[in-house]
Amino acid sequence: LVSNFYGNLQTVLHEFRLDGLFVDVIESAVVGIRKPDPQIFSLGVKALGLLPHEVAVVGDSISKDILPASKAGCQTIWYRGEQWTEEEVPGGRAGTTIADLDELNK
């Protein structure tokens, strides 16, 4: 999990019983790097022990998730929920776009 958060993400994940879902948590307040810096995604890739092209980043922001993850060499999946309008961003789009997280199981 790569997130811009406040230093208490592990606690929040534990309280919601989600802490067992992630191999590692890369939290901006802990590592001192914030999205949209591609380096934060590189830290996530390194924590997984994989190569960037072997990692798919799912994010809901083109500018803070998709573009920097792509710059880090990762595959990208834009989670475009109902609240998002069409974003015009120079430099391309996500490799895949989904509107429901259940689509990740397909």
Short mmCIF file of C-alpha atoms in Angstrom, two decimals:
data_model
loop_
_atom_site.label_atom_id
_atom_site.label_comp_id
_atom_site.label_asym_id
_atom_site.label_seq_id
_atom_site.Cartn_x
_atom_site.Cartn_y
_atom_site.Cartn_z
CA LEU A 1 0.00 0.00 0.00
CA VAL A 2 1.38 3.39 -1.01
CA SER A 3 -0.42 6.36 0.51
CA ASN A 4 -0.13 10.02 1.36
CA PHE A 5 -1.12 9.76 5.03
CA TYR A 6 -0.35 11.28 8.41
CA GLY A 7 1.81 8.70 10.18
CA ASN A 8 -1.00 6.58 11.64
CA LEU A 9 -2.04 4.46 8.67
CA GLN A 10 -0.92 1.20 10.30
CA THR A 11 -3.22 1.96 13.25
CA VAL A 12 -6.16 2.78 10.97
CA LEU A 13 -5.65 -0.41 8.96
CA HIS A 14 -5.48 -2.44 12.17
CA GLU A 15 -8.68 -0.87 13.54
CA PHE A 16 -10.53 -1.81 10.34
CA ARG A 17 -8.90 -5.27 10.30
CA LEU A 18 -7.24 -4.54 6.97
CA ASP A 19 -3.63 -4.71 8.13
CA GLY A 20 -3.21 -8.32 7.03
CA LEU A 21 -4.01 -7.46 3.41
CA PHE A 22 -0.74 -5.70 2.64
CA VAL A 23 2.83 -6.98 2.38
CA ASP A 24 4.09 -3.55 3.39
CA VAL A 25 2.80 -0.01 3.84
CA ILE A 26 4.65 2.93 2.33
CA GLU A 27 3.24 6.00 4.02
CA SER A 28 4.33 9.48 2.96
CA ALA A 29 4.66 10.88 6.50
CA VAL A 30 6.90 7.95 7.46
CA VAL A 31 9.17 7.81 4.39
CA GLY A 32 9.33 11.56 3.76
CA ILE A 33 8.19 11.35 0.13
CA ARG A 34 4.71 12.36 -1.05
CA LYS A 35 2.76 11.56 -4.16
CA PRO A 36 3.02 12.67 -6.93
CA ASP A 37 6.76 11.96 -6.54
CA PRO A 38 7.34 8.70 -8.48
CA GLN A 39 9.92 7.68 -5.85
CA ILE A 40 7.18 6.72 -3.40
CA PHE A 41 5.93 4.13 -5.90
CA SER A 42 9.49 2.89 -6.41
CA LEU A 43 9.67 2.27 -2.65
CA GLY A 44 6.49 0.20 -2.92
CA VAL A 45 7.93 -1.84 -5.78
CA LYS A 46 11.13 -2.43 -3.80
CA ALA A 47 9.11 -3.55 -0.74
CA LEU A 48 7.40 -6.17 -2.90
CA GLY A 49 10.71 -7.44 -4.26
CA LEU A 50 9.45 -7.13 -7.81
CA LEU A 51 10.42 -5.24 -10.94
CA PRO A 52 8.33 -2.13 -11.71
CA HIS A 53 6.69 -3.66 -14.79
CA GLU A 54 5.50 -6.56 -12.59
CA VAL A 55 3.47 -4.22 -10.36
CA ALA A 56 0.03 -2.78 -11.10
CA VAL A 57 -0.85 0.40 -9.25
CA VAL A 58 -4.55 1.06 -8.66
CA GLY A 59 -5.29 4.71 -7.96
CA ASP A 60 -8.14 7.19 -8.12
CA SER A 61 -6.09 10.22 -9.18
CA ILE A 62 -4.53 10.61 -12.60
CA SER A 63 -2.08 13.26 -11.41
CA LYS A 64 -1.13 11.80 -8.00
CA ASP A 65 -1.33 8.06 -8.74
CA ILE A 66 -1.43 7.11 -12.40
CA LEU A 67 1.14 9.45 -13.96
CA PRO A 68 3.81 9.07 -11.23
CA ALA A 69 3.32 5.28 -11.01
CA SER A 70 3.71 5.12 -14.77
CA LYS A 71 6.91 7.19 -14.53
CA ALA A 72 8.17 4.65 -11.97
CA GLY A 73 7.63 1.94 -14.60
CA CYS A 74 4.51 0.34 -13.11
CA GLN A 75 1.38 -0.79 -14.87
CA THR A 76 -1.56 1.46 -13.98
CA ILE A 77 -5.26 1.01 -13.29
CA TRP A 78 -7.36 4.15 -12.79
CA TYR A 79 -10.25 3.64 -10.39
CA ARG A 80 -12.71 6.14 -11.78
CA GLY A 81 -15.55 6.27 -9.28
CA GLU A 82 -18.82 8.07 -9.88
CA GLN A 83 -17.48 11.23 -8.25
CA TRP A 84 -14.79 11.74 -10.88
CA THR A 85 -15.34 13.70 -14.04
CA GLU A 86 -13.24 13.28 -17.15
CA GLU A 87 -9.70 14.45 -16.39
CA GLU A 88 -7.66 15.89 -19.21
CA VAL A 89 -4.03 15.25 -18.36
CA PRO A 90 -1.13 15.69 -20.77
CA GLY A 91 1.07 12.64 -21.08
CA GLY A 92 -1.47 9.89 -21.35
CA ARG A 93 -3.92 7.85 -19.35
CA ALA A 94 -3.90 4.71 -17.29
CA GLY A 95 -3.29 1.36 -18.91
CA THR A 96 -6.75 0.30 -17.70
CA THR A 97 -9.74 2.15 -16.28
CA ILE A 98 -12.26 0.59 -13.90
CA ALA A 99 -15.41 1.98 -12.29
CA ASP A 100 -15.80 -0.74 -9.63
CA LEU A 101 -13.12 -2.44 -7.55
CA ASP A 102 -14.76 -5.82 -8.28
CA GLU A 103 -13.36 -5.42 -11.80
CA LEU A 104 -9.92 -6.20 -10.36
CA ASN A 105 -11.03 -9.82 -9.89
CA LYS A 106 -11.60 -10.28 -13.62
#
